[in-house]
PDB file of C-alpha atoms in Angstrom:
ATOM      1  CA  GLU H   1       3.072  18.705  -7.382  1.00  0.00           C
ATOM      2  CA  VAL H   2       3.403  14.753  -7.509  1.00  0.00           C
ATOM      3  CA  GLN H   3      -0.441  13.489  -7.585  1.00  0.00           C
ATOM      4  CA  LEU H   4      -2.537  10.649  -8.068  1.00  0.00           C
ATOM      5  CA  VAL H   5      -6.268  11.069  -8.543  1.00  0.00           C
ATOM      6  CA  GLU H   6      -8.556   8.254  -8.642  1.00  0.00           C
ATOM      7  CA  SER H   7     -12.313   8.418 -10.353  1.00  0.00           C
ATOM      8  CA  GLY H   8     -14.823   5.803 -11.309  1.00  0.00           C
ATOM      9  CA  GLY H   9     -16.276   4.630  -7.975  1.00  0.00           C
ATOM     10  CA  GLY H  10     -20.020   4.431  -7.506  1.00  0.00           C
ATOM     11  CA  LEU H  11     -22.756   2.306  -6.627  1.00  0.00           C
ATOM     12  CA  VAL H  12     -23.223  -0.907  -8.622  1.00  0.00           C
ATOM     13  CA  GLN H  13     -25.305  -4.228  -8.466  1.00  0.00           C
ATOM     14  CA  PRO H  14     -23.891  -7.620  -7.657  1.00  0.00           C
ATOM     15  CA  GLY H  15     -22.695  -9.135 -11.069  1.00  0.00           C
ATOM     16  CA  GLY H  16     -22.163  -5.816 -12.523  1.00  0.00           C
ATOM     17  CA  SER H  17     -19.069  -3.702 -14.033  1.00  0.00           C
ATOM     18  CA  LEU H  18     -17.071  -0.647 -13.052  1.00  0.00           C
ATOM     19  CA  ARG H  19     -13.930   0.852 -14.484  1.00  0.00           C
ATOM     20  CA  LEU H  20     -11.625   2.898 -12.175  1.00  0.00           C
ATOM     21  CA  SER H  21      -9.267   5.251 -13.440  1.00  0.00           C
ATOM     22  CA  CYS H  22      -6.008   6.905 -11.714  1.00  0.00           C
ATOM     23  CA  ALA H  23      -4.529   9.895 -13.267  1.00  0.00           C
ATOM     24  CA  GLY H  24      -0.776  10.840 -12.576  1.00  0.00           C
ATOM     25  CA  SER H  25       0.575  14.099 -12.512  1.00  0.00           C
ATOM     26  CA  GLY H  26       4.152  15.619 -11.361  1.00  0.00           C
ATOM     27  CA  PHE H  27       6.301  12.734 -12.308  1.00  0.00           C
ATOM     28  CA  ARG H  28       7.312  10.494 -14.946  1.00  0.00           C
ATOM     29  CA  PHE H  29       4.235   8.004 -14.882  1.00  0.00           C
ATOM     30  CA  SER H  30       5.798   5.644 -17.329  1.00  0.00           C
ATOM     31  CA  SER H  31       8.842   4.888 -15.086  1.00  0.00           C
ATOM     32  CA  TYR H  32       6.779   3.734 -12.117  1.00  0.00           C
ATOM     33  CA  TRP H  33       4.908   0.278 -11.376  1.00  0.00           C
ATOM     34  CA  MET H  34       1.461   1.113 -10.354  1.00  0.00           C
ATOM     35  CA  HIS H  35      -0.581  -0.638  -7.794  1.00  0.00           C
ATOM     36  CA  TRP H  36      -4.405  -0.865  -6.639  1.00  0.00           C
ATOM     37  CA  VAL H  37      -5.126  -1.223  -2.661  1.00  0.00           C
ATOM     38  CA  ARG H  38      -8.390  -1.528  -1.171  1.00  0.00           C
ATOM     39  CA  GLN H  39      -9.888  -0.887   2.098  1.00  0.00           C
ATOM     40  CA  VAL H  40     -13.347  -1.681   3.588  1.00  0.00           C
ATOM     41  CA  PRO H  41     -14.099   1.396   5.815  1.00  0.00           C
ATOM     42  CA  GLY H  42     -12.835   0.762   9.354  1.00  0.00           C
ATOM     43  CA  LYS H  43     -10.741  -2.572   8.291  1.00  0.00           C
ATOM     44  CA  GLY H  44      -7.303  -3.195   6.827  1.00  0.00           C
ATOM     45  CA  LEU H  45      -5.466  -2.636   3.723  1.00  0.00           C
ATOM     46  CA  VAL H  46      -5.652  -5.232   0.799  1.00  0.00           C
ATOM     47  CA  TRP H  47      -3.285  -5.204  -1.949  1.00  0.00           C
ATOM     48  CA  VAL H  48      -5.446  -5.967  -5.115  1.00  0.00           C
ATOM     49  CA  SER H  49      -3.040  -5.837  -8.093  1.00  0.00           C
ATOM     50  CA  ARG H  50      -0.058  -4.391 -10.004  1.00  0.00           C
ATOM     51  CA  THR H  51       1.298  -3.804 -13.458  1.00  0.00           C
ATOM     52  CA  ASP H  52       5.011  -2.884 -14.244  1.00  0.00           C
ATOM     53  CA  THR H  53       5.989   0.227 -16.405  1.00  0.00           C
ATOM     54  CA  ASP H  54       4.567  -0.623 -19.681  1.00  0.00           C
ATOM     55  CA  GLY H  55       1.663  -3.032 -18.599  1.00  0.00           C
ATOM     56  CA  SER H  56       3.641  -6.287 -19.726  1.00  0.00           C
ATOM     57  CA  SER H  57       3.622  -7.999 -16.422  1.00  0.00           C
ATOM     58  CA  THR H  58       0.372  -7.928 -13.953  1.00  0.00           C
ATOM     59  CA  THR H  59      -0.448  -9.656 -10.719  1.00  0.00           C
ATOM     60  CA  TYR H  60      -3.530 -10.057  -8.893  1.00  0.00           C
ATOM     61  CA  VAL H  61      -4.897 -11.187  -5.388  1.00  0.00           C
ATOM     62  CA  ASP H  62      -6.310 -14.597  -5.612  1.00  0.00           C
ATOM     63  CA  SER H  63     -10.071 -13.117  -4.767  1.00  0.00           C
ATOM     64  CA  VAL H  64     -10.150 -10.977  -7.947  1.00  0.00           C
ATOM     65  CA  LYS H  65      -8.161 -13.127 -10.541  1.00  0.00           C
ATOM     66  CA  GLY H  66     -10.549 -13.724 -13.536  1.00  0.00           C
ATOM     67  CA  ARG H  67     -12.760 -10.622 -12.805  1.00  0.00           C
ATOM     68  CA  PHE H  68     -10.401  -7.847 -12.402  1.00  0.00           C
ATOM     69  CA  THR H  69      -8.017  -6.445 -15.249  1.00  0.00           C
ATOM     70  CA  ILE H  70      -5.269  -3.878 -14.453  1.00  0.00           C
ATOM     71  CA  SER H  71      -4.171  -1.781 -17.422  1.00  0.00           C
ATOM     72  CA  ARG H  72      -2.367   1.495 -18.120  1.00  0.00           C
ATOM     73  CA  ASP H  73      -2.119   3.953 -20.651  1.00  0.00           C
ATOM     74  CA  ASN H  74       1.286   5.772 -20.478  1.00  0.00           C
ATOM     75  CA  ALA H  75       0.521   8.526 -23.005  1.00  0.00           C
ATOM     76  CA  LYS H  76      -2.404   9.536 -20.819  1.00  0.00           C
ATOM     77  CA  ASN H  77      -0.452   8.971 -17.779  1.00  0.00           C
ATOM     78  CA  THR H  78      -3.366   6.825 -16.585  1.00  0.00           C
ATOM     79  CA  LEU H  79      -4.055   3.788 -15.010  1.00  0.00           C
ATOM     80  CA  TYR H  80      -7.158   1.329 -14.838  1.00  0.00           C
ATOM     81  CA  LEU H  81      -8.742  -1.290 -12.877  1.00  0.00           C
ATOM     82  CA  GLU H  82     -11.633  -2.930 -14.853  1.00  0.00           C
ATOM     83  CA  MET H  83     -13.703  -4.787 -12.385  1.00  0.00           C
ATOM     84  CA  ASN H  84     -16.396  -7.420 -13.733  1.00  0.00           C
ATOM     85  CA  SER H  85     -18.693  -9.627 -11.771  1.00  0.00           C
ATOM     86  CA  LEU H  86     -18.634  -7.425  -8.877  1.00  0.00           C
ATOM     87  CA  ARG H  87     -19.408  -8.902  -5.483  1.00  0.00           C
ATOM     88  CA  ALA H  88     -20.796  -7.620  -2.299  1.00  0.00           C
ATOM     89  CA  GLU H  89     -17.162  -8.284  -0.746  1.00  0.00           C
ATOM     90  CA  ASP H  90     -15.675  -5.747  -3.331  1.00  0.00           C
ATOM     91  CA  THR H  91     -17.134  -2.848  -1.633  1.00  0.00           C
ATOM     92  CA  ALA H  92     -14.251  -0.757  -0.340  1.00  0.00           C
ATOM     93  CA  VAL H  93     -12.321   2.361  -1.072  1.00  0.00           C
ATOM     94  CA  TYR H  94      -9.804   1.880  -3.897  1.00  0.00           C
ATOM     95  CA  TYR H  95      -6.514   3.431  -3.837  1.00  0.00           C
ATOM     96  CA  CYS H  96      -3.979   3.534  -6.633  1.00  0.00           C
ATOM     97  CA  ALA H  97      -0.299   3.928  -5.526  1.00  0.00           C
ATOM     98  CA  ARG H  98       2.755   4.127  -7.458  1.00  0.00           C
ATOM     99  CA  GLU H  99       6.216   2.413  -6.690  1.00  0.00           C
ATOM    100  CA  TYR H 100       9.725   2.573  -8.081  1.00  0.00           C
ATOM    101  CA  VAL H 101      11.322  -0.442  -9.373  1.00  0.00           C
ATOM    102  CA  LEU H 102      15.278  -0.413  -9.999  1.00  0.00           C
ATOM    103  CA  LEU H 103      16.278  -2.660 -12.592  1.00  0.00           C
ATOM    104  CA  ILE H 104      19.997  -3.748 -12.560  1.00  0.00           C
ATOM    105  CA  GLY H 105      20.469  -6.551 -15.146  1.00  0.00           C
ATOM    106  CA  ALA H 106      18.201  -9.260 -14.360  1.00  0.00           C
ATOM    107  CA  ASN H 107      17.358  -7.930 -10.915  1.00  0.00           C
ATOM    108  CA  ARG H 108      14.671  -5.721  -9.593  1.00  0.00           C
ATOM    109  CA  TYR H 109      14.784  -3.653  -6.296  1.00  0.00           C
ATOM    110  CA  TYR H 110      11.739  -2.567  -4.827  1.00  0.00           C
ATOM    111  CA  HIS H 111      11.098   0.556  -2.749  1.00  0.00           C
ATOM    112  CA  GLY H 112       7.539   0.544  -1.334  1.00  0.00           C
ATOM    113  CA  MET H 113       4.358   2.662  -2.600  1.00  0.00           C
ATOM    114  CA  ASP H 114       5.479   6.053  -1.821  1.00  0.00           C
ATOM    115  CA  VAL H 115       2.683   8.197  -3.274  1.00  0.00           C
ATOM    116  CA  TRP H 116      -1.107   7.265  -3.239  1.00  0.00           C
ATOM    117  CA  GLY H 117      -4.077   8.749  -4.278  1.00  0.00           C
ATOM    118  CA  GLN H 118      -7.043   9.930  -2.142  1.00  0.00           C
ATOM    119  CA  GLY H 119      -9.282   6.795  -2.956  1.00  0.00           C
ATOM    120  CA  THR H 120     -12.584   6.204  -4.606  1.00  0.00           C
ATOM    121  CA  THR H 121     -15.090   4.379  -3.422  1.00  0.00           C
ATOM    122  CA  VAL H 122     -16.840   1.309  -4.788  1.00  0.00           C
ATOM    123  CA  THR H 123     -20.114   0.107  -3.333  1.00  0.00           C
ATOM    124  CA  VAL H 124     -21.841  -3.236  -4.666  1.00  0.00           C
ATOM    125  CA  SER H 125     -25.505  -3.374  -3.526  1.00  0.00           C
ATOM    126  CA  SER H 126     -28.683  -4.438  -4.706  1.00  0.00           C
TER     127      SER H 126
ATOM    128  CA  GLU F   1       1.050 -16.206   0.848  1.00  0.00           C
ATOM    129  CA  ILE F   2       3.019 -14.252   3.624  1.00  0.00           C
ATOM    130  CA  VAL F   3       0.654 -13.540   6.631  1.00  0.00           C
ATOM    131  CA  LEU F   4       1.983 -10.630   8.576  1.00  0.00           C
ATOM    132  CA  THR F   5       0.887 -10.373  12.267  1.00  0.00           C
ATOM    133  CA  GLN F   6       0.992  -7.084  14.074  1.00  0.00           C
ATOM    134  CA  SER F   7       1.438  -6.577  17.723  1.00  0.00           C
ATOM    135  CA  PRO F   8      -0.258  -5.102  19.847  1.00  0.00           C
ATOM    136  CA  GLY F   9      -3.665  -4.322  18.055  1.00  0.00           C
ATOM    137  CA  THR F  10      -3.632  -0.939  20.026  1.00  0.00           C
ATOM    138  CA  LEU F  11      -1.031   0.673  21.986  1.00  0.00           C
ATOM    139  CA  SER F  12      -2.348   3.539  24.220  1.00  0.00           C
ATOM    140  CA  LEU F  13       0.588   5.989  25.134  1.00  0.00           C
ATOM    141  CA  SER F  14       1.223   9.712  25.666  1.00  0.00           C
ATOM    142  CA  PRO F  15       3.057  12.349  23.812  1.00  0.00           C
ATOM    143  CA  GLY F  16       6.783  11.992  24.350  1.00  0.00           C
ATOM    144  CA  GLU F  17       6.746   8.354  25.043  1.00  0.00           C
ATOM    145  CA  ARG F  18       8.377   5.712  22.944  1.00  0.00           C
ATOM    146  CA  ALA F  19       6.268   3.569  20.654  1.00  0.00           C
ATOM    147  CA  THR F  20       7.446   0.087  19.715  1.00  0.00           C
ATOM    148  CA  LEU F  21       5.010  -1.811  17.121  1.00  0.00           C
ATOM    149  CA  SER F  22       6.059  -5.486  16.252  1.00  0.00           C
ATOM    150  CA  CYS F  23       5.508  -7.035  12.808  1.00  0.00           C
ATOM    151  CA  ARG F  24       5.789 -11.053  12.377  1.00  0.00           C
ATOM    152  CA  ALA F  25       5.732 -12.753   9.057  1.00  0.00           C
ATOM    153  CA  SER F  26       4.677 -16.441   8.827  1.00  0.00           C
ATOM    154  CA  GLN F  27       7.751 -16.762   6.573  1.00  0.00           C
ATOM    155  CA  SER F  28      11.081 -15.251   5.863  1.00  0.00           C
ATOM    156  CA  VAL F  29      10.625 -11.742   4.011  1.00  0.00           C
ATOM    157  CA  SER F  30      12.779 -11.653   0.874  1.00  0.00           C
ATOM    158  CA  SER F  31      15.310  -9.119   0.873  1.00  0.00           C
ATOM    159  CA  ARG F  32      13.999  -7.428   3.621  1.00  0.00           C
ATOM    160  CA  TYR F  33      11.381  -6.100   1.465  1.00  0.00           C
ATOM    161  CA  LEU F  34       9.029  -4.836   4.300  1.00  0.00           C
ATOM    162  CA  ALA F  35       7.422  -1.451   4.614  1.00  0.00           C
ATOM    163  CA  TRP F  36       5.585   0.627   7.314  1.00  0.00           C
ATOM    164  CA  TYR F  37       2.595   2.633   6.240  1.00  0.00           C
ATOM    165  CA  GLN F  38       0.896   5.475   8.657  1.00  0.00           C
ATOM    166  CA  GLN F  39      -2.831   5.948   8.056  1.00  0.00           C
ATOM    167  CA  LYS F  40      -4.798   8.923   9.526  1.00  0.00           C
ATOM    168  CA  PRO F  41      -8.678   8.662   9.503  1.00  0.00           C
ATOM    169  CA  GLY F  42     -10.218   9.763   6.086  1.00  0.00           C
ATOM    170  CA  GLN F  43      -6.753   9.787   4.495  1.00  0.00           C
ATOM    171  CA  ALA F  44      -4.512   7.586   2.197  1.00  0.00           C
ATOM    172  CA  PRO F  45      -1.531   5.614   3.824  1.00  0.00           C
ATOM    173  CA  ARG F  46       1.661   7.305   3.845  1.00  0.00           C
ATOM    174  CA  LEU F  47       4.976   5.257   3.348  1.00  0.00           C
ATOM    175  CA  LEU F  48       7.247   5.799   6.346  1.00  0.00           C
ATOM    176  CA  ILE F  49       9.782   2.867   5.886  1.00  0.00           C
ATOM    177  CA  TYR F  50      11.153   0.651   3.270  1.00  0.00           C
ATOM    178  CA  GLY F  51      13.504  -2.032   2.987  1.00  0.00           C
ATOM    179  CA  ALA F  52      12.758  -2.731   6.422  1.00  0.00           C
ATOM    180  CA  SER F  53      14.996   0.198   7.928  1.00  0.00           C
ATOM    181  CA  SER F  54      15.244   2.942   5.162  1.00  0.00           C
ATOM    182  CA  ARG F  55      13.129   5.965   5.872  1.00  0.00           C
ATOM    183  CA  THR F  56      11.353   7.714   3.106  1.00  0.00           C
ATOM    184  CA  SER F  57      12.196  11.210   2.266  1.00  0.00           C
ATOM    185  CA  GLY F  58      10.301  13.857   4.731  1.00  0.00           C
ATOM    186  CA  ILE F  59       9.920  11.484   7.452  1.00  0.00           C
ATOM    187  CA  PRO F  60      11.146  12.588  10.736  1.00  0.00           C
ATOM    188  CA  ASP F  61      13.810  10.702  12.162  1.00  0.00           C
ATOM    189  CA  ARG F  62      11.999   9.570  15.347  1.00  0.00           C
ATOM    190  CA  PHE F  63      10.812   7.332  12.973  1.00  0.00           C
ATOM    191  CA  SER F  64      13.086   4.043  12.632  1.00  0.00           C
ATOM    192  CA  GLY F  65      12.575   0.386  11.517  1.00  0.00           C
ATOM    193  CA  SER F  66      14.697  -2.787  12.044  1.00  0.00           C
ATOM    194  CA  GLY F  67      14.541  -6.500  11.945  1.00  0.00           C
ATOM    195  CA  SER F  68      14.946  -9.300   9.218  1.00  0.00           C
ATOM    196  CA  GLY F  69      13.774 -12.645   8.409  1.00  0.00           C
ATOM    197  CA  THR F  70      10.351 -12.692  10.043  1.00  0.00           C
ATOM    198  CA  ASP F  71      10.483 -10.310  12.856  1.00  0.00           C
ATOM    199  CA  PHE F  72      10.402  -6.356  12.342  1.00  0.00           C
ATOM    200  CA  THR F  73       9.770  -3.456  14.510  1.00  0.00           C
ATOM    201  CA  LEU F  74       9.001   0.204  14.032  1.00  0.00           C
ATOM    202  CA  THR F  75       9.919   2.394  16.609  1.00  0.00           C
ATOM    203  CA  ILE F  76       8.601   6.000  17.151  1.00  0.00           C
ATOM    204  CA  SER F  77      11.351   7.272  19.736  1.00  0.00           C
ATOM    205  CA  ARG F  78       9.316  10.150  20.958  1.00  0.00           C
ATOM    206  CA  LEU F  79       5.570  10.479  20.192  1.00  0.00           C
ATOM    207  CA  GLU F  80       4.409  13.734  18.620  1.00  0.00           C
ATOM    208  CA  PRO F  81       0.506  14.504  18.606  1.00  0.00           C
ATOM    209  CA  GLU F  82       0.458  14.012  14.992  1.00  0.00           C
ATOM    210  CA  ASP F  83       1.752  10.474  15.349  1.00  0.00           C
ATOM    211  CA  PHE F  84      -1.235   9.187  16.589  1.00  0.00           C
ATOM    212  CA  ALA F  85      -2.712   7.094  13.601  1.00  0.00           C
ATOM    213  CA  VAL F  86      -3.074   3.323  12.403  1.00  0.00           C
ATOM    214  CA  TYR F  87       0.485   1.871  11.433  1.00  0.00           C
ATOM    215  CA  TYR F  88       0.477  -1.154   9.049  1.00  0.00           C
ATOM    216  CA  CYS F  89       3.514  -3.180   7.904  1.00  0.00           C
ATOM    217  CA  GLN F  90       3.550  -4.734   4.151  1.00  0.00           C
ATOM    218  CA  GLN F  91       5.706  -7.241   2.612  1.00  0.00           C
ATOM    219  CA  TYR F  92       6.495  -6.711  -1.049  1.00  0.00           C
ATOM    220  CA  GLY F  93       9.062  -9.393  -1.552  1.00  0.00           C
ATOM    221  CA  SER F  94       6.665 -11.991  -2.674  1.00  0.00           C
ATOM    222  CA  SER F  95       3.344 -12.090  -4.537  1.00  0.00           C
ATOM    223  CA  PRO F  96       0.571 -11.499  -3.518  1.00  0.00           C
ATOM    224  CA  ARG F  97       1.837  -8.344  -1.355  1.00  0.00           C
ATOM    225  CA  THR F  98       0.213  -8.697   2.061  1.00  0.00           C
ATOM    226  CA  PHE F  99      -0.295  -6.094   4.892  1.00  0.00           C
ATOM    227  CA  GLY F 100      -0.542  -6.754   8.602  1.00  0.00           C
ATOM    228  CA  GLN F 101      -3.911  -6.138  10.294  1.00  0.00           C
ATOM    229  CA  GLY F 102      -2.628  -2.737  11.660  1.00  0.00           C
ATOM    230  CA  THR F 103      -1.444  -1.368  15.130  1.00  0.00           C
ATOM    231  CA  LYS F 104      -3.517   1.606  16.459  1.00  0.00           C
ATOM    232  CA  VAL F 105      -1.319   4.041  18.292  1.00  0.00           C
ATOM    233  CA  GLU F 106      -3.763   5.983  20.495  1.00  0.00           C
ATOM    234  CA  ILE F 107      -3.542   8.578  23.357  1.00  0.00           C
TER     235      ILE F 107
END
């Protein structure tokens, strides 16, 4: 069964740090781009970050740049999100998701995020 | 940043009816890189449509997507009870990838 399972969420004080993990199974983890998306309960989805297949290329939404770091360990089939200098507005459910990106020459062809984890909750509060 | 605006915010329909959801982008979406996701309470989003009109494996053919440029539509031809949920569009042709605010389809 193709599956993504997040862990590492919890309660942290403002200014604190947390590392989220996302374990993939049932598919070739190293062949997929990986994303983090967050959602405040009752609100909409916000894309946070993504990494390519080997972690050499990463991008972030402006609100987390310089504070969050996405990384992956393909040997462990695991994606990470290191979150520092946490703020109350970072409180959300964090989902990881995979995306197949086809490379043909210098061109990339994206396919959307087709498998998602169940989410892990991060609460930033004193 | 591309801003996606979905309308209506809420769609009140009955099973068997047709649902038409709109997603308008603040600028042209590259290569029709527009996806639609369905989310039910307490669940993760599920990818329905990618590339504006391609259905993901396992998605019933009552779901269809269309559009290009700045205007996109998700159509559910005949609503089933399990289709009542929140639907989000997302553009993934430019960074940052952005989502619309969602359309709730309710009974």
